[in-house]
Amino acid sequence: MSPVLRPTRLPAVEPAPFGTVALTDREFARLRTLVRAETGIALRESKRALVCARLGRRLRHYGYSTFEEYCDHLQERDPAGEERRRLANAITTTKTDFYREQHHFDFLRDTVLPALVRAGVERLRLWSAGCSTGEEAYSLAATLLDGLPRGRPWDARILACDVNGDALATAEAGIYARELVAKVPAVVLKRHFTPVPGEPSLVSVNAALRELIAFRRINLCQQPWPIRTKFDVIFCRNVMIYFDRATQSTLLQALVAQLVPGGYLFLGHSESLLGAEMRLTYVARTVYQKPPPTGQG
Ligand SMILES: C[S@@+](CC[C@H](N)C(=O)[O-])C[C@H]1O[C@@H](n2cnc3c(N)ncnc32)[C@H](O)[C@@H]1O
């Protein structure tokens, strides 16, 4: 009779799928703390598999066999913060699109720009905060170039920032697959994009748009920001949804402080202001205005 085989001890964690490393509760808790410190992102329990998959590559890169070793690396062997930046690149969700939430760009063109022109503003400053791979910033640039009255010079600039350096590199390159520009209106595509020679599936953003934008790596959760400018318009869309309430509240206050009086804050479709303490006026769907200077409506 063959002997009954019994495991000598129970496994501490669920067995990992073939080829992946198991992520224990303790390791996940450590990673959550590190990710929050580096990006402000509050990882939910439901993100465990995603974390395992995305950071598993970093473990393999170093030849580590546990996430514990990777956490030690992040905390003890990363003095210049290189790996912490890679952690941010791996964890952030960069989903974006040209003219995402078209109604925001319509509101900017039809209401905000005419109001600024009427108020005699000549210097325009816009901020794409959490710009991902650049689609939002280029959509803003095209809206400005095509929406501002011609025949006079404008001092217009857009700051576009993100914590994900890989996304920023794509943004700065300004080269996109044709399927990514499918929703760009034909007239905008013709005016502001050029086919890449020898690459029929790619288009490149023209200089006129690029020249309006400065891309920079800035962590929105590390304040004070290295920014002196006050902005007429801030787009911070689909970024705060990944943060906890306290981080959202701190960020919102800092964004409002960075707006000129009368400036506009555009949030993502599922983001709303947390409380009346912001003293912002709701002016359109997920668009808010800071009180204008006294005497102006
Ligand atoms: C889902 S994308 C949204 C992109 C764009 N705003 C849009 O709505 O299409 C979120 C972006 O926020 C960035 N992000 C997340 N945490 C950040 C932080 N602490 N500082 C700066 N950017 C951050 C991510 O890297 C990502 O590119």
mmCIF file of C-alpha atoms and ligand atoms in Angstrom:
data_model
loop_
_atom_site.group_PDB
_atom_site.id
_atom_site.type_symbol
_atom_site.label_atom_id
_atom_site.label_comp_id
_atom_site.label_asym_id
_atom_site.label_seq_id
_atom_site.Cartn_x
_atom_site.Cartn_y
_atom_site.Cartn_z
ATOM 1 C CA MET A 1 0.000 0.000 0.000
ATOM 2 C CA SER A 2 1.417 3.362 -0.940
ATOM 3 C CA PRO A 3 1.916 5.806 1.936
ATOM 4 C CA VAL A 4 -0.424 8.809 2.283
ATOM 5 C CA LEU A 5 1.541 11.936 1.570
ATOM 6 C CA ARG A 6 0.725 14.906 3.765
ATOM 7 C CA PRO A 7 2.276 18.364 3.468
ATOM 8 C CA THR A 8 4.631 18.972 6.391
ATOM 9 C CA ARG A 9 3.405 22.602 6.670
ATOM 10 C CA LEU A 10 0.682 24.675 5.081
ATOM 11 C CA PRO A 11 1.727 27.250 2.505
ATOM 12 C CA ALA A 12 1.692 30.789 3.954
ATOM 13 C CA VAL A 13 0.056 32.262 0.865
ATOM 14 C CA GLU A 14 -2.022 31.164 -2.083
ATOM 15 C CA PRO A 15 0.205 29.433 -4.612
ATOM 16 C CA ALA A 16 1.282 31.877 -7.306
ATOM 17 C CA PRO A 17 0.375 31.238 -10.930
ATOM 18 C CA PHE A 18 3.188 29.610 -12.863
ATOM 19 C CA GLY A 19 6.062 31.994 -13.501
ATOM 20 C CA THR A 20 4.972 34.683 -11.027
ATOM 21 C CA VAL A 21 6.146 35.396 -7.508
ATOM 22 C CA ALA A 22 3.626 35.313 -4.655
ATOM 23 C CA LEU A 23 2.863 38.614 -2.927
ATOM 24 C CA THR A 24 2.263 38.184 0.797
ATOM 25 C CA ASP A 25 -0.009 40.478 2.840
ATOM 26 C CA ARG A 26 3.028 41.959 4.552
ATOM 27 C CA GLU A 27 4.788 42.667 1.260
ATOM 28 C CA PHE A 28 1.647 44.176 -0.253
ATOM 29 C CA ALA A 29 1.292 46.447 2.795
ATOM 30 C CA ARG A 30 4.916 47.587 2.403
ATOM 31 C CA LEU A 31 4.451 48.226 -1.312
ATOM 32 C CA ARG A 32 1.265 50.182 -0.665
ATOM 33 C CA THR A 33 3.155 52.468 1.723
ATOM 34 C CA LEU A 34 5.994 52.938 -0.770
ATOM 35 C CA VAL A 35 3.645 53.623 -3.688
ATOM 36 C CA ARG A 36 1.638 56.106 -1.642
ATOM 37 C CA ALA A 37 4.793 57.955 -0.590
ATOM 38 C CA GLU A 38 6.091 58.053 -4.169
ATOM 39 C CA THR A 39 2.902 58.899 -6.089
ATOM 40 C CA GLY A 40 0.060 59.594 -3.650
ATOM 41 C CA ILE A 41 -1.774 56.601 -5.133
ATOM 42 C CA ALA A 42 -3.770 54.595 -2.598
ATOM 43 C CA LEU A 43 -3.668 51.020 -3.892
ATOM 44 C CA ARG A 44 -6.839 49.068 -3.202
ATOM 45 C CA GLU A 45 -6.860 45.385 -2.324
ATOM 46 C CA SER A 46 -8.324 44.754 -5.788
ATOM 47 C CA LYS A 47 -5.031 45.948 -7.336
ATOM 48 C CA ARG A 48 -3.013 43.107 -5.823
ATOM 49 C CA ALA A 49 -2.845 41.050 -9.026
ATOM 50 C CA LEU A 50 -1.976 44.123 -11.081
ATOM 51 C CA VAL A 51 0.835 45.054 -8.669
ATOM 52 C CA CYS A 52 2.096 41.494 -8.773
ATOM 53 C CA ALA A 53 2.170 41.477 -12.572
ATOM 54 C CA ARG A 54 3.650 44.934 -13.083
ATOM 55 C CA LEU A 55 6.300 44.727 -10.378
ATOM 56 C CA GLY A 56 7.117 41.083 -11.072
ATOM 57 C CA ARG A 57 9.151 42.393 -14.015
ATOM 58 C CA ARG A 58 11.242 44.550 -11.696
ATOM 59 C CA LEU A 59 11.931 41.535 -9.471
ATOM 60 C CA ARG A 60 13.073 39.542 -12.469
ATOM 61 C CA HIS A 61 15.253 42.453 -13.575
ATOM 62 C CA TYR A 62 17.174 42.297 -10.276
ATOM 63 C CA GLY A 63 16.973 38.515 -9.942
ATOM 64 C CA TYR A 64 15.033 38.778 -6.665
ATOM 65 C CA SER A 65 12.815 35.886 -5.683
ATOM 66 C CA THR A 66 10.563 37.764 -3.204
ATOM 67 C CA PHE A 67 8.850 41.154 -3.056
ATOM 68 C CA GLU A 68 10.481 41.565 0.362
ATOM 69 C CA GLU A 69 13.861 41.865 -1.360
ATOM 70 C CA TYR A 70 12.425 44.381 -3.818
ATOM 71 C CA CYS A 71 10.970 46.476 -0.964
ATOM 72 C CA ASP A 72 14.367 46.377 0.798
ATOM 73 C CA HIS A 73 15.961 47.555 -2.442
ATOM 74 C CA LEU A 74 13.542 50.482 -2.690
ATOM 75 C CA GLN A 75 14.156 51.495 0.899
ATOM 76 C CA GLU A 76 17.858 50.753 1.321
ATOM 77 C CA ARG A 77 19.578 50.523 -2.042
ATOM 78 C CA ASP A 78 18.022 53.320 -4.068
ATOM 79 C CA PRO A 79 19.665 56.524 -2.836
ATOM 80 C CA ALA A 80 19.092 58.465 -6.084
ATOM 81 C CA GLY A 81 15.453 57.345 -6.306
ATOM 82 C CA GLU A 82 15.848 55.705 -9.743
ATOM 83 C CA GLU A 83 13.964 52.563 -8.811
ATOM 84 C CA ARG A 84 11.304 54.557 -6.980
ATOM 85 C CA ARG A 85 10.718 56.418 -10.267
ATOM 86 C CA ARG A 86 10.405 53.077 -12.065
ATOM 87 C CA LEU A 87 7.936 52.006 -9.396
ATOM 88 C CA ALA A 88 5.864 55.111 -10.190
ATOM 89 C CA ASN A 89 6.081 54.350 -13.927
ATOM 90 C CA ALA A 90 4.949 50.765 -13.354
ATOM 91 C CA ILE A 91 2.046 51.546 -11.023
ATOM 92 C CA THR A 92 0.411 54.605 -12.574
ATOM 93 C CA THR A 93 -2.514 54.202 -14.940
ATOM 94 C CA THR A 94 -1.933 56.360 -17.999
ATOM 95 C CA LYS A 95 -5.143 55.853 -19.950
ATOM 96 C CA THR A 96 -5.888 59.039 -21.887
ATOM 97 C CA ASP A 97 -7.121 60.263 -25.231
ATOM 98 C CA PHE A 98 -7.096 63.279 -27.514
ATOM 99 C CA TYR A 99 -10.110 65.482 -26.716
ATOM 100 C CA ARG A 100 -11.133 63.154 -23.909
ATOM 101 C CA GLU A 101 -14.389 64.567 -22.529
ATOM 102 C CA GLN A 102 -14.893 66.799 -25.558
ATOM 103 C CA HIS A 103 -17.319 69.031 -23.626
ATOM 104 C CA HIS A 104 -14.350 70.418 -21.643
ATOM 105 C CA PHE A 105 -12.590 71.574 -24.810
ATOM 106 C CA ASP A 106 -15.849 73.021 -26.163
ATOM 107 C CA PHE A 107 -16.337 74.940 -22.902
ATOM 108 C CA LEU A 108 -12.756 76.197 -23.056
ATOM 109 C CA ARG A 109 -13.174 77.376 -26.664
ATOM 110 C CA ASP A 110 -16.711 78.771 -26.416
ATOM 111 C CA THR A 111 -16.829 80.219 -22.894
ATOM 112 C CA VAL A 112 -13.430 80.493 -21.185
ATOM 113 C CA LEU A 113 -11.331 81.909 -24.040
ATOM 114 C CA PRO A 114 -13.936 84.542 -25.056
ATOM 115 C CA ALA A 115 -14.241 85.590 -21.375
ATOM 116 C CA LEU A 116 -10.466 85.963 -21.067
ATOM 117 C CA VAL A 117 -10.314 87.916 -24.334
ATOM 118 C CA ARG A 118 -13.126 90.223 -23.144
ATOM 119 C CA ALA A 119 -11.267 90.772 -19.874
ATOM 120 C CA GLY A 120 -8.247 91.956 -21.894
ATOM 121 C CA VAL A 121 -5.986 89.113 -20.797
ATOM 122 C CA GLU A 122 -2.942 88.815 -23.069
ATOM 123 C CA ARG A 123 -0.878 86.350 -21.114
ATOM 124 C CA LEU A 124 -2.478 82.915 -20.858
ATOM 125 C CA ARG A 125 -1.176 80.127 -18.685
ATOM 126 C CA LEU A 126 -2.683 76.620 -18.754
ATOM 127 C CA TRP A 127 -1.656 73.530 -16.792
ATOM 128 C CA SER A 128 -2.258 69.926 -17.742
ATOM 129 C CA ALA A 129 -1.634 68.363 -14.312
ATOM 130 C CA GLY A 130 -1.258 64.611 -14.803
ATOM 131 C CA CYS A 131 -0.770 64.860 -18.573
ATOM 132 C CA SER A 132 0.117 61.200 -19.159
ATOM 133 C CA THR A 133 1.363 60.673 -22.737
ATOM 134 C CA GLY A 134 0.518 64.215 -23.868
ATOM 135 C CA GLU A 135 -2.838 63.893 -25.613
ATOM 136 C CA GLU A 136 -4.534 66.283 -23.175
ATOM 137 C CA ALA A 137 -1.818 68.936 -23.499
ATOM 138 C CA TYR A 138 -1.803 68.802 -27.314
ATOM 139 C CA SER A 139 -5.616 69.005 -27.361
ATOM 140 C CA LEU A 140 -5.355 72.122 -25.169
ATOM 141 C CA ALA A 141 -2.697 73.623 -27.442
ATOM 142 C CA ALA A 142 -4.835 73.060 -30.549
ATOM 143 C CA THR A 143 -7.881 74.557 -28.794
ATOM 144 C CA LEU A 144 -5.845 77.657 -27.920
ATOM 145 C CA LEU A 145 -4.280 78.094 -31.341
ATOM 146 C CA ASP A 146 -7.559 77.667 -33.181
ATOM 147 C CA GLY A 147 -9.761 79.414 -30.610
ATOM 148 C CA LEU A 148 -7.869 82.641 -29.878
ATOM 149 C CA PRO A 149 -8.610 85.599 -32.170
ATOM 150 C CA ARG A 150 -5.998 85.998 -34.908
ATOM 151 C CA GLY A 151 -4.276 89.190 -35.926
ATOM 152 C CA ARG A 152 -2.589 89.886 -32.592
ATOM 153 C CA PRO A 153 0.190 88.116 -30.719
ATOM 154 C CA TRP A 154 -0.651 85.997 -27.677
ATOM 155 C CA ASP A 155 1.665 85.102 -24.848
ATOM 156 C CA ALA A 156 0.252 81.608 -24.277
ATOM 157 C CA ARG A 157 2.029 78.690 -22.553
ATOM 158 C CA ILE A 158 0.993 75.274 -21.303
ATOM 159 C CA LEU A 159 2.747 73.404 -18.505
ATOM 160 C CA ALA A 160 2.214 69.646 -18.771
ATOM 161 C CA CYS A 161 3.445 67.502 -15.918
ATOM 162 C CA ASP A 162 3.287 63.920 -14.747
ATOM 163 C CA VAL A 163 5.024 61.649 -12.243
ATOM 164 C CA ASN A 164 5.462 58.924 -14.874
ATOM 165 C CA GLY A 165 8.712 59.572 -16.752
ATOM 166 C CA ASP A 166 7.960 56.997 -19.473
ATOM 167 C CA ALA A 167 4.635 58.677 -20.232
ATOM 168 C CA LEU A 168 6.371 62.060 -20.354
ATOM 169 C CA ALA A 169 8.961 60.740 -22.822
ATOM 170 C CA THR A 170 6.122 59.653 -25.138
ATOM 171 C CA ALA A 171 4.465 63.046 -24.669
ATOM 172 C CA GLU A 172 7.640 64.911 -25.574
ATOM 173 C CA ALA A 173 8.242 62.725 -28.626
ATOM 174 C CA GLY A 174 4.803 63.806 -29.893
ATOM 175 C CA ILE A 175 4.482 60.870 -32.272
ATOM 176 C CA TYR A 176 1.272 58.854 -32.202
ATOM 177 C CA ALA A 177 -0.220 55.853 -33.944
ATOM 178 C CA ARG A 178 -2.967 56.797 -36.376
ATOM 179 C CA GLU A 179 -5.590 54.905 -34.392
ATOM 180 C CA LEU A 180 -4.853 57.187 -31.403
ATOM 181 C CA VAL A 181 -5.724 60.299 -33.405
ATOM 182 C CA ALA A 182 -8.879 58.767 -34.848
ATOM 183 C CA LYS A 183 -11.101 61.054 -32.733
ATOM 184 C CA VAL A 184 -9.175 64.228 -33.566
ATOM 185 C CA PRO A 185 -11.387 66.414 -35.792
ATOM 186 C CA ALA A 186 -10.208 66.181 -39.422
ATOM 187 C CA VAL A 187 -9.487 69.902 -39.648
ATOM 188 C CA VAL A 188 -7.278 69.789 -36.515
ATOM 189 C CA LEU A 189 -5.485 66.688 -37.768
ATOM 190 C CA LYS A 190 -4.735 68.349 -41.083
ATOM 191 C CA ARG A 191 -3.555 71.582 -39.510
ATOM 192 C CA HIS A 192 -1.531 70.321 -36.554
ATOM 193 C CA PHE A 193 -0.227 66.831 -37.411
ATOM 194 C CA THR A 194 2.116 65.569 -40.139
ATOM 195 C CA PRO A 195 2.533 61.996 -41.410
ATOM 196 C CA VAL A 196 5.869 60.513 -40.346
ATOM 197 C CA PRO A 197 7.908 59.855 -43.521
ATOM 198 C CA GLY A 198 8.291 56.141 -44.177
ATOM 199 C CA GLU A 199 5.953 55.265 -41.256
ATOM 200 C CA PRO A 200 2.409 55.191 -42.667
ATOM 201 C CA SER A 201 0.904 54.226 -39.298
ATOM 202 C CA LEU A 202 2.348 57.243 -37.430
ATOM 203 C CA VAL A 203 1.712 60.974 -37.247
ATOM 204 C CA SER A 204 3.809 63.670 -35.610
ATOM 205 C CA VAL A 205 2.599 66.779 -33.775
ATOM 206 C CA ASN A 206 3.571 69.985 -35.587
ATOM 207 C CA ALA A 207 5.949 72.551 -34.104
ATOM 208 C CA ALA A 208 3.232 75.160 -33.550
ATOM 209 C CA LEU A 209 1.609 72.943 -30.902
ATOM 210 C CA ARG A 210 4.856 71.654 -29.395
ATOM 211 C CA GLU A 211 6.192 75.185 -28.925
ATOM 212 C CA LEU A 212 3.332 76.059 -26.606
ATOM 213 C CA ILE A 213 4.046 73.230 -24.172
ATOM 214 C CA ALA A 214 6.707 72.567 -21.532
ATOM 215 C CA PHE A 215 6.695 68.957 -20.245
ATOM 216 C CA ARG A 216 8.092 68.393 -16.754
ATOM 217 C CA ARG A 217 8.214 65.598 -14.220
ATOM 218 C CA ILE A 218 6.389 66.910 -11.184
ATOM 219 C CA ASN A 219 4.799 64.888 -8.424
ATOM 220 C CA LEU A 220 1.472 66.514 -7.622
ATOM 221 C CA CYS A 221 1.587 65.027 -4.138
ATOM 222 C CA GLN A 222 4.940 66.563 -3.252
ATOM 223 C CA GLN A 223 4.247 70.139 -2.369
ATOM 224 C CA PRO A 224 5.345 72.863 -2.606
ATOM 225 C CA TRP A 225 5.659 72.442 -6.371
ATOM 226 C CA PRO A 226 8.583 73.994 -8.226
ATOM 227 C CA ILE A 227 6.140 76.272 -10.073
ATOM 228 C CA ARG A 228 5.900 80.020 -9.704
ATOM 229 C CA THR A 229 3.256 80.648 -12.359
ATOM 230 C CA LYS A 230 -0.406 81.143 -11.524
ATOM 231 C CA PHE A 231 -2.722 79.577 -14.068
ATOM 232 C CA ASP A 232 -5.836 80.805 -15.852
ATOM 233 C CA VAL A 233 -6.888 77.214 -16.496
ATOM 234 C CA ILE A 234 -5.937 73.957 -14.791
ATOM 235 C CA PHE A 235 -6.906 70.556 -16.160
ATOM 236 C CA CYS A 236 -6.403 67.930 -13.459
ATOM 237 C CA ARG A 237 -8.561 65.125 -14.771
ATOM 238 C CA ASN A 238 -8.697 61.463 -13.850
ATOM 239 C CA VAL A 239 -5.727 61.798 -11.505
ATOM 240 C CA MET A 240 -7.305 62.301 -8.092
ATOM 241 C CA ILE A 241 -9.515 59.240 -8.366
ATOM 242 C CA TYR A 242 -6.456 57.170 -7.442
ATOM 243 C CA PHE A 243 -5.800 59.112 -4.212
ATOM 244 C CA ASP A 244 -7.404 58.828 -0.781
ATOM 245 C CA ARG A 245 -9.683 61.591 0.540
ATOM 246 C CA ALA A 246 -6.996 63.355 2.560
ATOM 247 C CA THR A 247 -4.585 63.472 -0.402
ATOM 248 C CA GLN A 248 -7.380 64.639 -2.726
ATOM 249 C CA SER A 249 -8.302 67.420 -0.350
ATOM 250 C CA THR A 250 -4.695 68.643 0.029
ATOM 251 C CA LEU A 251 -4.155 68.516 -3.727
ATOM 252 C CA LEU A 252 -7.379 70.385 -4.473
ATOM 253 C CA GLN A 253 -6.445 73.182 -2.102
ATOM 254 C CA ALA A 254 -3.009 73.470 -3.685
ATOM 255 C CA LEU A 255 -4.499 73.523 -7.207
ATOM 256 C CA VAL A 256 -6.940 76.266 -6.252
ATOM 257 C CA ALA A 257 -4.089 78.281 -4.737
ATOM 258 C CA GLN A 258 -2.275 77.943 -8.078
ATOM 259 C CA LEU A 259 -5.204 79.486 -10.016
ATOM 260 C CA VAL A 260 -5.472 83.220 -10.686
ATOM 261 C CA PRO A 261 -8.659 84.795 -9.299
ATOM 262 C CA GLY A 262 -11.356 83.975 -11.851
ATOM 263 C CA GLY A 263 -9.349 80.946 -13.090
ATOM 264 C CA TYR A 264 -10.953 77.644 -14.066
ATOM 265 C CA LEU A 265 -10.406 74.129 -12.716
ATOM 266 C CA PHE A 266 -11.409 71.167 -14.906
ATOM 267 C CA LEU A 267 -11.802 67.808 -13.155
ATOM 268 C CA GLY A 268 -12.406 64.300 -14.499
ATOM 269 C CA HIS A 269 -15.886 62.938 -15.151
ATOM 270 C CA SER A 270 -16.052 60.995 -11.885
ATOM 271 C CA GLU A 271 -14.357 63.618 -9.737
ATOM 272 C CA SER A 272 -16.253 66.278 -7.862
ATOM 273 C CA LEU A 273 -15.250 68.855 -5.330
ATOM 274 C CA LEU A 274 -15.051 67.517 -1.840
ATOM 275 C CA GLY A 275 -16.643 70.369 -0.009
ATOM 276 C CA ALA A 276 -17.837 73.911 -0.087
ATOM 277 C CA GLU A 277 -14.672 75.055 1.673
ATOM 278 C CA MET A 278 -13.015 75.446 -1.734
ATOM 279 C CA ARG A 279 -15.244 78.462 -2.476
ATOM 280 C CA LEU A 280 -15.356 77.559 -6.149
ATOM 281 C CA THR A 281 -18.343 78.150 -8.389
ATOM 282 C CA TYR A 282 -19.691 75.269 -10.451
ATOM 283 C CA VAL A 283 -19.831 76.670 -14.015
ATOM 284 C CA ALA A 284 -20.263 73.581 -16.200
ATOM 285 C CA ARG A 285 -20.107 69.799 -15.883
ATOM 286 C CA THR A 286 -16.986 69.145 -13.702
ATOM 287 C CA VAL A 287 -15.708 72.691 -14.348
ATOM 288 C CA TYR A 288 -15.252 75.118 -11.455
ATOM 289 C CA GLN A 289 -14.267 78.778 -11.243
ATOM 290 C CA LYS A 290 -12.299 80.533 -8.516
ATOM 291 C CA PRO A 291 -14.003 83.766 -7.402
ATOM 292 C CA PRO A 292 -13.018 86.535 -9.840
ATOM 293 C CA PRO A 293 -11.206 89.666 -8.599
ATOM 294 C CA THR A 294 -13.572 91.984 -6.730
ATOM 295 C CA GLY A 295 -15.656 94.063 -9.099
ATOM 296 C CA GLN A 296 -15.750 91.487 -11.927
ATOM 297 C CA GLY A 297 -18.612 89.091 -12.623
HETATM 298 C C1 LIG B 1 -5.536 58.189 -16.066
HETATM 299 S S1 LIG B 1 -4.242 59.296 -16.502
HETATM 300 C C2 LIG B 1 -5.174 60.743 -16.961
HETATM 301 C C3 LIG B 1 -4.492 61.553 -18.033
HETATM 302 C C4 LIG B 1 -5.251 62.804 -18.484
HETATM 303 N N1 LIG B 1 -5.288 63.787 -17.435
HETATM 304 C C5 LIG B 1 -6.638 62.434 -18.946
HETATM 305 O O1 LIG B 1 -7.607 62.703 -18.218
HETATM 306 O O2 LIG B 1 -6.780 61.877 -20.017
HETATM 307 C C6 LIG B 1 -3.611 59.723 -14.882
HETATM 308 C C7 LIG B 1 -2.216 60.340 -14.934
HETATM 309 O O3 LIG B 1 -1.915 60.898 -13.659
HETATM 310 C C8 LIG B 1 -0.560 60.646 -13.394
HETATM 311 N N2 LIG B 1 -0.302 60.740 -11.951
HETATM 312 C C9 LIG B 1 -0.675 59.881 -10.981
HETATM 313 N N3 LIG B 1 -0.207 60.290 -9.802
HETATM 314 C C10 LIG B 1 0.473 61.434 -10.022
HETATM 315 C C11 LIG B 1 1.191 62.325 -9.196
HETATM 316 N N4 LIG B 1 1.296 62.120 -7.880
HETATM 317 N N5 LIG B 1 1.775 63.410 -9.751
HETATM 318 C C12 LIG B 1 1.681 63.626 -11.090
HETATM 319 N N6 LIG B 1 1.020 62.815 -11.922
HETATM 320 C C13 LIG B 1 0.416 61.731 -11.401
HETATM 321 C C14 LIG B 1 -0.337 59.253 -13.949
HETATM 322 O O4 LIG B 1 1.023 58.980 -14.170
HETATM 323 C C15 LIG B 1 -1.152 59.287 -15.227
HETATM 324 O O5 LIG B 1 -0.384 59.655 -16.336
#
